[in-house]
Structures are given as C-alpha cells and as structure tokens.
Tab-separated table of C-alpha atoms in Angstrom:
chain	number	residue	atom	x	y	z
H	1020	UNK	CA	6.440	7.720	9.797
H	1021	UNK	CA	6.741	10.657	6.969
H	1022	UNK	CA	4.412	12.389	8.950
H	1023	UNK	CA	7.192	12.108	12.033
H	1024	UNK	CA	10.097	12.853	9.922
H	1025	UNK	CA	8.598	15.967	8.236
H	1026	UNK	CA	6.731	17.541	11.488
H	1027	UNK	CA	2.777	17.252	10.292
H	1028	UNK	CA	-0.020	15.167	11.040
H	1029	UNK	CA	-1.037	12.391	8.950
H	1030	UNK	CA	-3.617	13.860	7.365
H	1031	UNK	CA	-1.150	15.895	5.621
H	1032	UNK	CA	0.363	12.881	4.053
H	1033	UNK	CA	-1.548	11.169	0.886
H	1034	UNK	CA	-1.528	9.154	-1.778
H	1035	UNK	CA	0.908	6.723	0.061
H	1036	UNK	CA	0.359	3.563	-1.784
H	1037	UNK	CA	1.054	-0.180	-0.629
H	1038	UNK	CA	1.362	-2.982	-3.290
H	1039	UNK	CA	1.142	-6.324	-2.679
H	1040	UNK	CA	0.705	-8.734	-0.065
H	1041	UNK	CA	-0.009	-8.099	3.534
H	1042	UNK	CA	3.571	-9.721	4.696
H	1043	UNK	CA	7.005	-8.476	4.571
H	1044	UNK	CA	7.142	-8.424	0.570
H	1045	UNK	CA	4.573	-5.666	0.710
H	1046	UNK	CA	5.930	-2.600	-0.683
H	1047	UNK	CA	5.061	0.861	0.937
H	1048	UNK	CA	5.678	3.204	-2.138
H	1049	UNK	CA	6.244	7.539	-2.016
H	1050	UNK	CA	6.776	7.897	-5.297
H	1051	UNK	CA	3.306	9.115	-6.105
H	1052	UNK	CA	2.764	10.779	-2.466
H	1053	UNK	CA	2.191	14.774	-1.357
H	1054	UNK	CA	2.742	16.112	1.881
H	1055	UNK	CA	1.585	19.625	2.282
H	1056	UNK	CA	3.985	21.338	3.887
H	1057	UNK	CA	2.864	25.207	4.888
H	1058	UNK	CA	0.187	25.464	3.102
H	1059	UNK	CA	1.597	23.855	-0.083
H	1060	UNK	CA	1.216	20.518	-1.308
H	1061	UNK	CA	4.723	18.606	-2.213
H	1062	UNK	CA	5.821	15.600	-3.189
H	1063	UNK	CA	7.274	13.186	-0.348
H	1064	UNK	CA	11.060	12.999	-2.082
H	1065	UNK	CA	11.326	16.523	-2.882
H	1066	UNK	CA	9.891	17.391	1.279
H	1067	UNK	CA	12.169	14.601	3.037
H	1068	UNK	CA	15.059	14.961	0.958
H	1069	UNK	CA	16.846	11.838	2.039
H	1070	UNK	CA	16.465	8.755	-1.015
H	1071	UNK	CA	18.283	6.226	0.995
H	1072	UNK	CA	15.854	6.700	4.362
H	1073	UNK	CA	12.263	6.258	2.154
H	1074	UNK	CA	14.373	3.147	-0.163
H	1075	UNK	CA	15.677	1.474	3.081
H	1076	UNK	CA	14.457	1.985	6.769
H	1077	UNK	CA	10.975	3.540	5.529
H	1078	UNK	CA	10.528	0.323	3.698
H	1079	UNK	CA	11.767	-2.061	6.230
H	1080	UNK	CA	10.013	-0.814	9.334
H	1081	UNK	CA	6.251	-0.803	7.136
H	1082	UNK	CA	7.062	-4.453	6.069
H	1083	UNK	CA	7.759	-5.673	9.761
H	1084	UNK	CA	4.913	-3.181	11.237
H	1085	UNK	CA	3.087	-6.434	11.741
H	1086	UNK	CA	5.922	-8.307	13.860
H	1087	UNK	CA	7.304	-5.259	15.652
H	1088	UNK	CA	3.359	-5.128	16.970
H	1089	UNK	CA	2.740	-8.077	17.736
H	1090	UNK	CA	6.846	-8.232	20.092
H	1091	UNK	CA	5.762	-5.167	21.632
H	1092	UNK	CA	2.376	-5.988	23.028
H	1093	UNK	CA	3.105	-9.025	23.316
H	1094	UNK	CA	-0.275	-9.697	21.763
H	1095	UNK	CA	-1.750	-10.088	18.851
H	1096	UNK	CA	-1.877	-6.859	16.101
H	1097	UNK	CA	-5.625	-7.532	15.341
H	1098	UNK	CA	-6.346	-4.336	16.216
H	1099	UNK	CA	-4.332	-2.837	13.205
H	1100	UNK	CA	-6.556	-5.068	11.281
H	1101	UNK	CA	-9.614	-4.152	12.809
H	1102	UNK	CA	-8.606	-0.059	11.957
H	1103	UNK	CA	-7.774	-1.386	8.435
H	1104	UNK	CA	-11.192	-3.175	8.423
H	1105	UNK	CA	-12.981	0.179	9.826
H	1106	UNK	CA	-11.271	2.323	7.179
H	1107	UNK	CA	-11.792	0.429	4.239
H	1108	UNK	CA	-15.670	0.145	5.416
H	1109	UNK	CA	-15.386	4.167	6.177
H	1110	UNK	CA	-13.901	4.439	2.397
H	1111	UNK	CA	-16.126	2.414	0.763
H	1112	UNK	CA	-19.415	3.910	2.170
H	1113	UNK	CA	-17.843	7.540	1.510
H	1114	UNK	CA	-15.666	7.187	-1.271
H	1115	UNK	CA	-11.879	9.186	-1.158
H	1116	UNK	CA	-12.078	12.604	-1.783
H	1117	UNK	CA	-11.304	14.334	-5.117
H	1118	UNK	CA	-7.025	14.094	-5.890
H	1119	UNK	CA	-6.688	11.099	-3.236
H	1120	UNK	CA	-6.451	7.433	-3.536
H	1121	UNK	CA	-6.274	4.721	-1.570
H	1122	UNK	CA	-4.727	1.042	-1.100
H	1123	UNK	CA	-7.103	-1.393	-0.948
H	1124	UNK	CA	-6.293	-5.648	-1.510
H	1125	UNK	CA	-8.422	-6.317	-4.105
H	1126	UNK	CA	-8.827	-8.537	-7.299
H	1127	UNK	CA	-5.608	-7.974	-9.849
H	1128	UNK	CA	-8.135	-9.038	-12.943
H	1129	UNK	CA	-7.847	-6.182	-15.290
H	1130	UNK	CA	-5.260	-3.777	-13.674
H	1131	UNK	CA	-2.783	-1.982	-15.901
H	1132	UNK	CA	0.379	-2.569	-13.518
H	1133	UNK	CA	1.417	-6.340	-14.820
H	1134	UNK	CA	0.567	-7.870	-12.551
H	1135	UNK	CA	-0.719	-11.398	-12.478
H	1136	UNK	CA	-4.691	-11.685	-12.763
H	1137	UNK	CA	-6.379	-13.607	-10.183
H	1138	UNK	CA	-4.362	-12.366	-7.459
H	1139	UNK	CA	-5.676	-10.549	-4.047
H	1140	UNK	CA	-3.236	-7.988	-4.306
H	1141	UNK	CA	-2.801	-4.029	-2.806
H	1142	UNK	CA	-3.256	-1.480	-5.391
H	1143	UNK	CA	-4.128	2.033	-5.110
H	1144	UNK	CA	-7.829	2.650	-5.942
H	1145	UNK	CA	-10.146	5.496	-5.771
H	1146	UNK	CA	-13.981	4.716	-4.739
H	1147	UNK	CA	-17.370	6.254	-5.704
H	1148	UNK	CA	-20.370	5.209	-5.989
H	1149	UNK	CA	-19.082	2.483	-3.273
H	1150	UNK	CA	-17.869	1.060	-6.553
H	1151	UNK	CA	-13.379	0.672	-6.740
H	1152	UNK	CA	-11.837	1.235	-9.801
H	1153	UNK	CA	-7.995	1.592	-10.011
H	1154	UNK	CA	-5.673	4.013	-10.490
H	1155	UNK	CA	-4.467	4.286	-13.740
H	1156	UNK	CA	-1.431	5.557	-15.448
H	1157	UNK	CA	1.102	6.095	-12.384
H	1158	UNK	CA	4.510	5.548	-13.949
H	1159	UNK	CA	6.636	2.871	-11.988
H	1160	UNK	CA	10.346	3.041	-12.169
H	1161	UNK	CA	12.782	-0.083	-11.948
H	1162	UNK	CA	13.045	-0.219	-8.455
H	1163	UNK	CA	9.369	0.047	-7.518
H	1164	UNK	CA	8.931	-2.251	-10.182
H	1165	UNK	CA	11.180	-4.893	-8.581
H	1166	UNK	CA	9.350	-4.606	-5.414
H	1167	UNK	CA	6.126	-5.167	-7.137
H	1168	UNK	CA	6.777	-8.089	-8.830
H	1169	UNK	CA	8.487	-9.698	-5.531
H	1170	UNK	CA	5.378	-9.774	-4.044
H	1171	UNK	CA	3.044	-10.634	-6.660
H	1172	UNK	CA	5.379	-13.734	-6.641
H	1173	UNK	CA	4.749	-14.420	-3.358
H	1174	UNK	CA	1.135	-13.968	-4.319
H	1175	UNK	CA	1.278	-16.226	-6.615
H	1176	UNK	CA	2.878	-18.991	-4.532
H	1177	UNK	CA	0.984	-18.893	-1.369
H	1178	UNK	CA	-1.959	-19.155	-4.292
H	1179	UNK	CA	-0.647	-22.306	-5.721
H	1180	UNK	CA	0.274	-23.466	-1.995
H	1181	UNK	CA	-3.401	-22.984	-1.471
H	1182	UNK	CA	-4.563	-24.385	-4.276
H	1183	UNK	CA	-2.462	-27.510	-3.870
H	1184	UNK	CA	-3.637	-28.244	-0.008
H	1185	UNK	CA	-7.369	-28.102	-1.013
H	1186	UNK	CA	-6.859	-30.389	-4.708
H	1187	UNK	CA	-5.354	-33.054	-1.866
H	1188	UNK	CA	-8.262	-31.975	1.287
C-alpha cells in the first residue's frame, strides 16, 4: 500500500513492522519505516506526508487484509499464509540483510516492549545465524503504544480462552 501511494516497488519499502496478533487488533506500524525515494532512503511520514491516511485507512485496510481476501475470492486467504510461511522459511535460512528487520510471531518472553511474557506475539526481529533476536530500543509513542497493548490483550484472552477449554477437555 505505501509502495502504491508513493510510486515504488516494495522492495523499496522496509522496516514496516506488525505487532501483535494475526486478527484485526494487529497493528501495522511506519513509524520506524524508510522508503527510498530517488536514490535516497526516507522515512515513511516524512515521504507520504499525510498523518491521518497511515493512522486511519493504512491501518484499517492491513487489519481486514484477511477478510477483504477471503470476500473477494470467495475462498479461503491460505495462500497469504502460505507466502507468509515461505518468507519466514526464506528469512530464517538467510537471515535479513544488514539495516532491515522483520516481523515475525514469536515468543514475547524477554522482549523490551512490555509486553506480556508467554504470548505468541508479532515483533520486529532481525535473524542470523538462523537464530531471532529482537529489535531493541525503537521508541514507541502513545498512540503506537495503545495499539500494542490492544492486542497483546487480545493475546492474552484468546490465551486464557485456550487455556480454559483444554483445563475442562
């Protein structure tokens, strides 16, 4: 989608991170994202210029990708989880390249964004060694922060719901 908006291909976009859960609670964050635009790499805000696009459509179309698939084909959207399969396998084996990250759902335990250990939750990561280790350090700001902690709460529900049906199975 920024890739659309701004006139590049996708491989000019990076760093684009999702957090969360793979439902419409997962938040598709720019903050943190370059674009390289003629030759020069820029930050996502300062290239689109336009807040209220990447704070409210941007957001809503990524959460309902999933939906707006699966209405259109009529079918099922596994194959947007078998590409997200094949590049997760791709990244692993590889590892990202130096500067670049990617979001990966993995364990929470130990991550430095406060969130909830013992969660399967999106972060961004980088890989070597076909080892993950997350990203460290990126500041969050109160409204990326809000949308992080709704879904870790959702997380943490469908966890307990979980939990629950199997402690009565």
């Amino acid at each position: 989608m920024i890739a659309l908006k701004l006139g590049v291909t996708a491989d000019d976009v990076k760093n684009v991170i999702i957090w969360g859960n793979h439902s419409s609670t997962q938040y598709p964050d720019v903050n943190h994202a370059k674009v390289k635009l003629q030759g020069k790499e820029v930050g996502v805000y300062e290239a689109l210029k336009d807040d209220s696009w990447l704070k409210g459509e941007f957001i809503t179309t990524v959460q309902q990708r999933g939906a707006a698939v699966i209405k259109a084909r009529k079918l099922s959207s596994a194959m947007s989880a078998a590409k997200a399969i094949s590049d997760h396998v791709r990244d692993i084996w590889f590892g990202t390249p130096e500067g670049e990250f990617v979001s990966m759902g993995v364990i929470s335990d130990g991550n430095s964004y406060g969130i909830p250990d013992d969660l399967l939750y999106s972060f961004p990561v980088v890989i070597k060694n076909k080892t993950w280790k997350f990203v460290e350090g990126l500041p969050i700001n109160d409204f990326s922060r809000e949308k992080m902690d709704l879904t870790a709460k959702e997380l943490a529900e469908e966890k307990e719901t979980a939990f629950e049906f199997l402690s009565s199975a």
